Tab-separated table of C-alpha atoms in Angstrom:
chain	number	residue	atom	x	y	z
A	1	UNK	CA	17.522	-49.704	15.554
A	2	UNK	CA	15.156	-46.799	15.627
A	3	UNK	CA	11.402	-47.089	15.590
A	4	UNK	CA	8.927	-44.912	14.076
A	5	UNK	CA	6.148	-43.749	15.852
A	6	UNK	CA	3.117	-41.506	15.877
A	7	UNK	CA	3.763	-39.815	19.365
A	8	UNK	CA	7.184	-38.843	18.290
A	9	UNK	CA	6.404	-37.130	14.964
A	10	UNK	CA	3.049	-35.547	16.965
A	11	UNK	CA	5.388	-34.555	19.391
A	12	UNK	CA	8.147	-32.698	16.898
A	13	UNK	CA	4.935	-30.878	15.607
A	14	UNK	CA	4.738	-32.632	11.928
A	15	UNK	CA	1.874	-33.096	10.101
A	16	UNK	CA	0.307	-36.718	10.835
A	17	UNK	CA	-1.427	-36.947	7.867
A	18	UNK	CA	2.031	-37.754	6.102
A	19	UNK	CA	1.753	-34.030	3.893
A	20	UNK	CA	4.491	-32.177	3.053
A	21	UNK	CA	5.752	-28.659	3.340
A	22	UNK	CA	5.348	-28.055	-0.496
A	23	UNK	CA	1.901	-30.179	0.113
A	24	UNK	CA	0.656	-27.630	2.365
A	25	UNK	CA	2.175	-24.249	0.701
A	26	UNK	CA	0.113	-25.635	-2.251
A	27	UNK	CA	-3.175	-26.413	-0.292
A	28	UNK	CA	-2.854	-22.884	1.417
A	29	UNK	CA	-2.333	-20.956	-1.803
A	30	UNK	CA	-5.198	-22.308	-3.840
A	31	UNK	CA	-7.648	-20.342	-0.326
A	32	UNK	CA	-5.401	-17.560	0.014
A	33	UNK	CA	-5.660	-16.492	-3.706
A	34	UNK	CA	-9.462	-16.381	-3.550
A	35	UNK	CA	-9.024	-14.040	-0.649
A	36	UNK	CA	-6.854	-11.126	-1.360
A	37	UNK	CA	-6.412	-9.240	-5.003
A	38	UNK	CA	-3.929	-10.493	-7.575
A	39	UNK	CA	-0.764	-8.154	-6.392
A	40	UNK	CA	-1.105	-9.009	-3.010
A	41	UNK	CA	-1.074	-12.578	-3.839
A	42	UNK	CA	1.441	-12.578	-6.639
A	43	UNK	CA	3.921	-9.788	-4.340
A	44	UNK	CA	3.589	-11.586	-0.738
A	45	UNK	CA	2.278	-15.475	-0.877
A	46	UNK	CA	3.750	-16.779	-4.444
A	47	UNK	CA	6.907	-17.333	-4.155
A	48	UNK	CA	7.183	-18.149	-0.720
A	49	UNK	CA	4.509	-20.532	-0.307
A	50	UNK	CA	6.091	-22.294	-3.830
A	51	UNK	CA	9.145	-22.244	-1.898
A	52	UNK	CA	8.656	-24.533	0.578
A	53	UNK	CA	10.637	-27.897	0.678
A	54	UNK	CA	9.275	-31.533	-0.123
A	55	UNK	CA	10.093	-32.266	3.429
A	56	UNK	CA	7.914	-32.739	6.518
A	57	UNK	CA	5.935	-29.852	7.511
A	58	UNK	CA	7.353	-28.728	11.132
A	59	UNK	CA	8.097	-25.733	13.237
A	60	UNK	CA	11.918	-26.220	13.063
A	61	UNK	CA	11.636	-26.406	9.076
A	62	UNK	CA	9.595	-23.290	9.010
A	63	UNK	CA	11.743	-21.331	11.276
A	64	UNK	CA	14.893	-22.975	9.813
A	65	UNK	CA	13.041	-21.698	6.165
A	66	UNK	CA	13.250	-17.894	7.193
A	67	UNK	CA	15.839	-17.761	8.299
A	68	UNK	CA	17.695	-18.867	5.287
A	69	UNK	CA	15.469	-16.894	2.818
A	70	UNK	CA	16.049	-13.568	4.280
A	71	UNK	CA	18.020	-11.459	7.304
A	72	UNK	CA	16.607	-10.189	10.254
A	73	UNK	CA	15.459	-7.154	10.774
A	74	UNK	CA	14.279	-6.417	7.068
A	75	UNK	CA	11.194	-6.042	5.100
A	76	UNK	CA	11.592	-9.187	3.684
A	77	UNK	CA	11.975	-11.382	6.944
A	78	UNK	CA	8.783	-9.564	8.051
A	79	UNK	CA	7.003	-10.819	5.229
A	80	UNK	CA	8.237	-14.160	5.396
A	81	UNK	CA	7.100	-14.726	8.608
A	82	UNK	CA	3.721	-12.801	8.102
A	83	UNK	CA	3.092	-15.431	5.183
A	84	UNK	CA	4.861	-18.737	7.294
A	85	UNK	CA	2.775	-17.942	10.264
A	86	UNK	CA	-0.679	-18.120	8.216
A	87	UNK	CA	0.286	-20.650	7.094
A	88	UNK	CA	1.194	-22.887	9.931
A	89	UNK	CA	-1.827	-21.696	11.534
A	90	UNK	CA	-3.922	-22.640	8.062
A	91	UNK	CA	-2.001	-26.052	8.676
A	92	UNK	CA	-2.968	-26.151	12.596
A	93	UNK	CA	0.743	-26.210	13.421
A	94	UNK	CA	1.745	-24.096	16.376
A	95	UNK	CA	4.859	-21.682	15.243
A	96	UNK	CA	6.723	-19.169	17.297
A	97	UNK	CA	8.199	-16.608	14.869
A	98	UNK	CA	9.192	-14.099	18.132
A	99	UNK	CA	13.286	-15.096	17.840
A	100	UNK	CA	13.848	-14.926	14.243
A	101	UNK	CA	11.509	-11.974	12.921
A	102	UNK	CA	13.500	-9.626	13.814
A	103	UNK	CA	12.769	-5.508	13.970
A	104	UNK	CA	12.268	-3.975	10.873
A	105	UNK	CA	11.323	-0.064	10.753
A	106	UNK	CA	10.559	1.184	7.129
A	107	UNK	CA	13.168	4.637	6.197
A	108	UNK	CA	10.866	7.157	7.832
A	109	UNK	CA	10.146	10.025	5.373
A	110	UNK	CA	11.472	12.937	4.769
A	111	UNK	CA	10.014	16.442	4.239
A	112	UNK	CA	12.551	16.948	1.185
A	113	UNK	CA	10.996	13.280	-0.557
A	114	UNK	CA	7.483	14.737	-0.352
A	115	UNK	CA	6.706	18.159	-3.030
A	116	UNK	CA	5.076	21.174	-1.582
A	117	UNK	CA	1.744	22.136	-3.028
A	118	UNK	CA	3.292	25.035	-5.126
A	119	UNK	CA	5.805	21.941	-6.604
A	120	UNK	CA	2.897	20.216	-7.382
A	121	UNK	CA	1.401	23.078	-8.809
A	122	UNK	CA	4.260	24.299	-11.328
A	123	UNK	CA	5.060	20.041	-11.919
A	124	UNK	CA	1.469	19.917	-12.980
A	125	UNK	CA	1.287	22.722	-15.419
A	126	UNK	CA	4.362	21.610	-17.279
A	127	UNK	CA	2.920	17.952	-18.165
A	128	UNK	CA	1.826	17.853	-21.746
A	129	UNK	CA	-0.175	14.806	-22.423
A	130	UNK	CA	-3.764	15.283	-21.421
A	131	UNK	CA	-4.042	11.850	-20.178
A	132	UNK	CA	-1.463	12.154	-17.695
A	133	UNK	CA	-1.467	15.955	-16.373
A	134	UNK	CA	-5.602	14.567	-15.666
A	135	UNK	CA	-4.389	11.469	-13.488
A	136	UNK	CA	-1.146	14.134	-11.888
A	137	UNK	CA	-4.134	16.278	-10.778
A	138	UNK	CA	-5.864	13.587	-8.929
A	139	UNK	CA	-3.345	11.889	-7.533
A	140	UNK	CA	-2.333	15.153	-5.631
A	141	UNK	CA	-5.574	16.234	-5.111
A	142	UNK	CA	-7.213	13.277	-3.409
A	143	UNK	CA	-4.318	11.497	-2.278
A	144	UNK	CA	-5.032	8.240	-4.185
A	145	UNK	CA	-2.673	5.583	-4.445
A	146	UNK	CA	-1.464	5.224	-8.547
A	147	UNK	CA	-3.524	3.156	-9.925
A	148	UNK	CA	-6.796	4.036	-7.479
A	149	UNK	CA	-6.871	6.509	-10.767
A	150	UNK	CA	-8.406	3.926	-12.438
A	151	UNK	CA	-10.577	2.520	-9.662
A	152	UNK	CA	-12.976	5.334	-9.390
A	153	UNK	CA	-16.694	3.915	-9.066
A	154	UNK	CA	-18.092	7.125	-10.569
A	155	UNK	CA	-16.168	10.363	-11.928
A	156	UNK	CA	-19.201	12.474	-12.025
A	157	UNK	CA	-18.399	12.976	-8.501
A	158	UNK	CA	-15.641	15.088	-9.179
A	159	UNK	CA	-18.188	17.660	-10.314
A	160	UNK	CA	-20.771	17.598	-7.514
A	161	UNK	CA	-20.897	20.465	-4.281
A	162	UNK	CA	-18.266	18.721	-2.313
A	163	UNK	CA	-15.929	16.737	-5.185
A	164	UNK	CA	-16.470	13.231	-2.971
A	165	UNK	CA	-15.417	10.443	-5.258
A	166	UNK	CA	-15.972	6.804	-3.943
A	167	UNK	CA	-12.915	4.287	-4.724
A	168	UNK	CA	-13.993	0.852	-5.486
A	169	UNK	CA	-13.668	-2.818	-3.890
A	170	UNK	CA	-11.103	-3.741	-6.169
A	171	UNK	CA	-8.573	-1.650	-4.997
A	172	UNK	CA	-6.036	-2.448	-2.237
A	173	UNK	CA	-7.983	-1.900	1.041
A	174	UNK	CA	-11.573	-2.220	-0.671
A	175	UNK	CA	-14.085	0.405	-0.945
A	176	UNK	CA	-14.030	4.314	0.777
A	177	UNK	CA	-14.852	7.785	0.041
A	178	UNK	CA	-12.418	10.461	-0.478
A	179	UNK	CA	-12.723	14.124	-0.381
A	180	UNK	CA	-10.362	16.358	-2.390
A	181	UNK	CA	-7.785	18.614	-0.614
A	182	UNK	CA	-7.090	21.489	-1.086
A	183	UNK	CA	-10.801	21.921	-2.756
A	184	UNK	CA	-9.686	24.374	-4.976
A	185	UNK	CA	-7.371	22.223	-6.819
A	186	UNK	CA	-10.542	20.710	-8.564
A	187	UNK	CA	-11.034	23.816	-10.845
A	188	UNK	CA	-7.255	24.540	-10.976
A	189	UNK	CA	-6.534	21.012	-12.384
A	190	UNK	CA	-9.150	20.863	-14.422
A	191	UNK	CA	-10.022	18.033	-12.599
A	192	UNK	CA	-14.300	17.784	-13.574
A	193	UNK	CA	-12.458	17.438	-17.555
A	194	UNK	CA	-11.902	13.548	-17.491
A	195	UNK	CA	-9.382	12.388	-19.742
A	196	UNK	CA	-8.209	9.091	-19.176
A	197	UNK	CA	-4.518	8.624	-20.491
A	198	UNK	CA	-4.234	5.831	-23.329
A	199	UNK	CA	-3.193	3.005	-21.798
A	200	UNK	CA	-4.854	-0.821	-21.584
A	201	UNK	CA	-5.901	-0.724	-17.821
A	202	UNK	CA	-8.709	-3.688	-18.000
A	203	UNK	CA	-7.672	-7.195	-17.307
A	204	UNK	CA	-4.573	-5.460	-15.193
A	205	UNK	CA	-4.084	-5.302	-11.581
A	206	UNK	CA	-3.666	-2.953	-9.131
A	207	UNK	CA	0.354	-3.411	-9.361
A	208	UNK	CA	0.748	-3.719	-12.877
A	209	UNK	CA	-1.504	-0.047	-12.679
A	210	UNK	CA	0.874	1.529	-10.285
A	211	UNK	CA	3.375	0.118	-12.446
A	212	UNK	CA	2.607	1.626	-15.917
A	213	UNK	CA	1.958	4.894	-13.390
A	214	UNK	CA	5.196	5.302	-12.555
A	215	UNK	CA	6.696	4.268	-15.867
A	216	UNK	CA	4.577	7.055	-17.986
A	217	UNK	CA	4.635	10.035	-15.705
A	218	UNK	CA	8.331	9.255	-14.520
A	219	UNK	CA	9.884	7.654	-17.715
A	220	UNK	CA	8.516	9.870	-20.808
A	221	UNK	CA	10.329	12.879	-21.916
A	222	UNK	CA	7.576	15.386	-22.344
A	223	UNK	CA	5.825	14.301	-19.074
A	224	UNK	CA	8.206	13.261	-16.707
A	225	UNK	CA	7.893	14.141	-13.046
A	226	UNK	CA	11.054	14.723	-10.491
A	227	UNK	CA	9.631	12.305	-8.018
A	228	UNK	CA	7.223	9.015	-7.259
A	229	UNK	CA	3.931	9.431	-8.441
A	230	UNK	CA	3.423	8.091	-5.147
A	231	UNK	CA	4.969	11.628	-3.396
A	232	UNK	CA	1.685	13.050	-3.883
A	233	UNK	CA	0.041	10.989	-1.737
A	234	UNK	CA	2.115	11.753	1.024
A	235	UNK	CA	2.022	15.212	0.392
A	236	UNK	CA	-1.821	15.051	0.567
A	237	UNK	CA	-1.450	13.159	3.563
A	238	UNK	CA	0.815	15.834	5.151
A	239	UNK	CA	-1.185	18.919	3.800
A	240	UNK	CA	-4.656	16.654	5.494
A	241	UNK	CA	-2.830	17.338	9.193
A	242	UNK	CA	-1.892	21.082	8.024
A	243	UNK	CA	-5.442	21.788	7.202
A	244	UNK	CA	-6.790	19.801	10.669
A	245	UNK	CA	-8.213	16.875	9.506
A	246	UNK	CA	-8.569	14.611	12.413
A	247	UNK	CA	-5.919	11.725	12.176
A	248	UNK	CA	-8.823	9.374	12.239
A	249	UNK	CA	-10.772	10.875	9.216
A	250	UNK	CA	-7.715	11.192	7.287
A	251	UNK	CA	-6.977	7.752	7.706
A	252	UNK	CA	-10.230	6.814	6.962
A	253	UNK	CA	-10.192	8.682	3.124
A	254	UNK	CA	-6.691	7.310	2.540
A	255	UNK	CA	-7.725	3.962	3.347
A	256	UNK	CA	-5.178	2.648	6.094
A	257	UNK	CA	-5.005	2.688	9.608
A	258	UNK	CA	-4.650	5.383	12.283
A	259	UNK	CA	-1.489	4.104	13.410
A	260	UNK	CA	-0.043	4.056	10.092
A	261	UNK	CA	-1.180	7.001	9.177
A	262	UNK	CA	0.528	8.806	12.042
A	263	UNK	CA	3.908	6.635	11.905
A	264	UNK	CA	4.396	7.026	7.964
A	265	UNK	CA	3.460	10.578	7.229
A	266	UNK	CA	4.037	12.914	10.468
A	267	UNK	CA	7.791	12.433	10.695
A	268	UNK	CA	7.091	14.457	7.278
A	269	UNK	CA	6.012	17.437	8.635
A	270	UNK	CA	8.542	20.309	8.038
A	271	UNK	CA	9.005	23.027	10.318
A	272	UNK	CA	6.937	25.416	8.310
A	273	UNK	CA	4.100	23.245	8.368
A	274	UNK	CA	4.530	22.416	11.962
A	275	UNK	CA	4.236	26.647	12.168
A	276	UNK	CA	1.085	26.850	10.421
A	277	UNK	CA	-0.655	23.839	12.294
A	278	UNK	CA	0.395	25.898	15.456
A	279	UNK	CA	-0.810	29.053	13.875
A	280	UNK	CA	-4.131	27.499	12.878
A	281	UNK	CA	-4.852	25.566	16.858
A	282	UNK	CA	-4.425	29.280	18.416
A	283	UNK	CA	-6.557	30.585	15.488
A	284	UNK	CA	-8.912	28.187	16.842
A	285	UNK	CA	-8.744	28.508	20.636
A	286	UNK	CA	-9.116	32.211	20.617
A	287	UNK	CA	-12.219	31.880	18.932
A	288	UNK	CA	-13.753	29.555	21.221
């Protein structure tokens, strides 16, 4: 007959203190929910962290978890084992998530998924609501993510010498400035004429925003858009490395990392914009 001890369940890397897997996915979520916005929490911690088992928590159920949940190599593995891995570490359980997360690469984009600016500019004059043709304008023009529209900390901004507006903390990468590019799409947009569509946008979160987004400018017959709301801010980020905004600064108004920046948006470039980038460097050097 077997006997239970201590060293062996210390030893398979279970929790001594006799708490389950669902035990700790609860503990864990009631700290992670204070930490991150509602989206975030509800999109990538939820449901997997109320997933876990009743059973012991150890590295062989967490690793056995994944991989059952999801197949390598996609979007959703990567998440799992994003979430998993705080989690063990929350727990003090040592996990190695290197065999079973897999590779995943998001669809890199494509310069026919992203509008040119005289697209935008033709999309944007035949919107008829107000509302909506106001938040098409800035979306394209500063390169905000959907609802960041409704996250501005002050839209007098819009108006001053440079157009900076600041986003606010609420949104999904907290607080940063943005400048508007190209300027002149400001006065073109009639961008300093605020006119918020009407919609119910306190009490919801950034998702549910993006959501209702996407759903009025793409779904509604005398507004509807032939592509993501979210298009635009690709194209801004595109038309920022046309212009020769520093990767770094451009990063820095969009609110994400260099690396990210540079991965997502320059596979993007299309060979005319790769021509007037070269165009604008020799511009440059033969005026040094």
């Amino acid at each position: 007959m077997e006997r239970f001890t201590w060293a062996d369940w210390e030893k398979g890397g279970g929790s001594p203190d006799g708490k389950s897997a669902a035990d700790w996915g609860k503990e864990y979520a009631a700290v992670k929910v204070a930490t991150v916005q509602p989206s975030t929490y509800r999109t990538n911690y939820q449901e997997r962290l109320e997933s876990l088992p009743d059973k012991p928590l150890t590295e062989e159920l967490l690793l056995s978890h994944v991989q059952q949940r999801s197949k390598i190599n996609t979007k959703g593995r990567r998440d799992d084992c994003i979430a998993f891995r705080q989690l063990a570490k929350f727990a003090g359980l040592t996990v190695d998530f290197s065999g079973v997360k897999g590779r995943y690469e998001p669809k890199p984009l494509s310069p026919d998924d992203v509008p040119s600016d005289s697209e935008i500019e033709v999309i944007w004059a035949a919107i008829v609501n107000p509302g909506w043709k106001w938040v098409y304008g800035m979306l394209a023009t500063y390169g905000l993510r959907p609802h960041e529209v409704f996250r501005i900390a002050n839209t007098k901004g819009i108006a001053t010498d440079t157009g900076k507006i600041s986003i606010l903390d609420d949104s999904k990468t907290g607080r940063r400035d943005v400048w508007p590019l190209p300027d002149r799409w400001r006065s073109q947009f009639n961008l300093t004429d605020v006119v918020f569509p009407k919609i119910r946008f306190e009490g919801r979160d950034n998702q549910q925003l993006g959501e209702r987004v996407g759903a009025n400018l793409c779904g509604s017959k005398d507004r509807k858009i032939p592509h993501r709301p979210y298009a635009l801010r690709q194209a801004w980020a595109i038309r920022s490395a046309v212009m020769g905004v520093p990767d770094s600064i451009a990063a820095r108004w969009m609110g994400h990392s260099v690396a990210v920046h540079a991965k997502t948006y320059h596979a993007a470039i299309s060979q005319l914009q790769h021509e007037a980038i070269w165009r604008r460097a020799n511009q440059l050097g033969n005026s040094i």
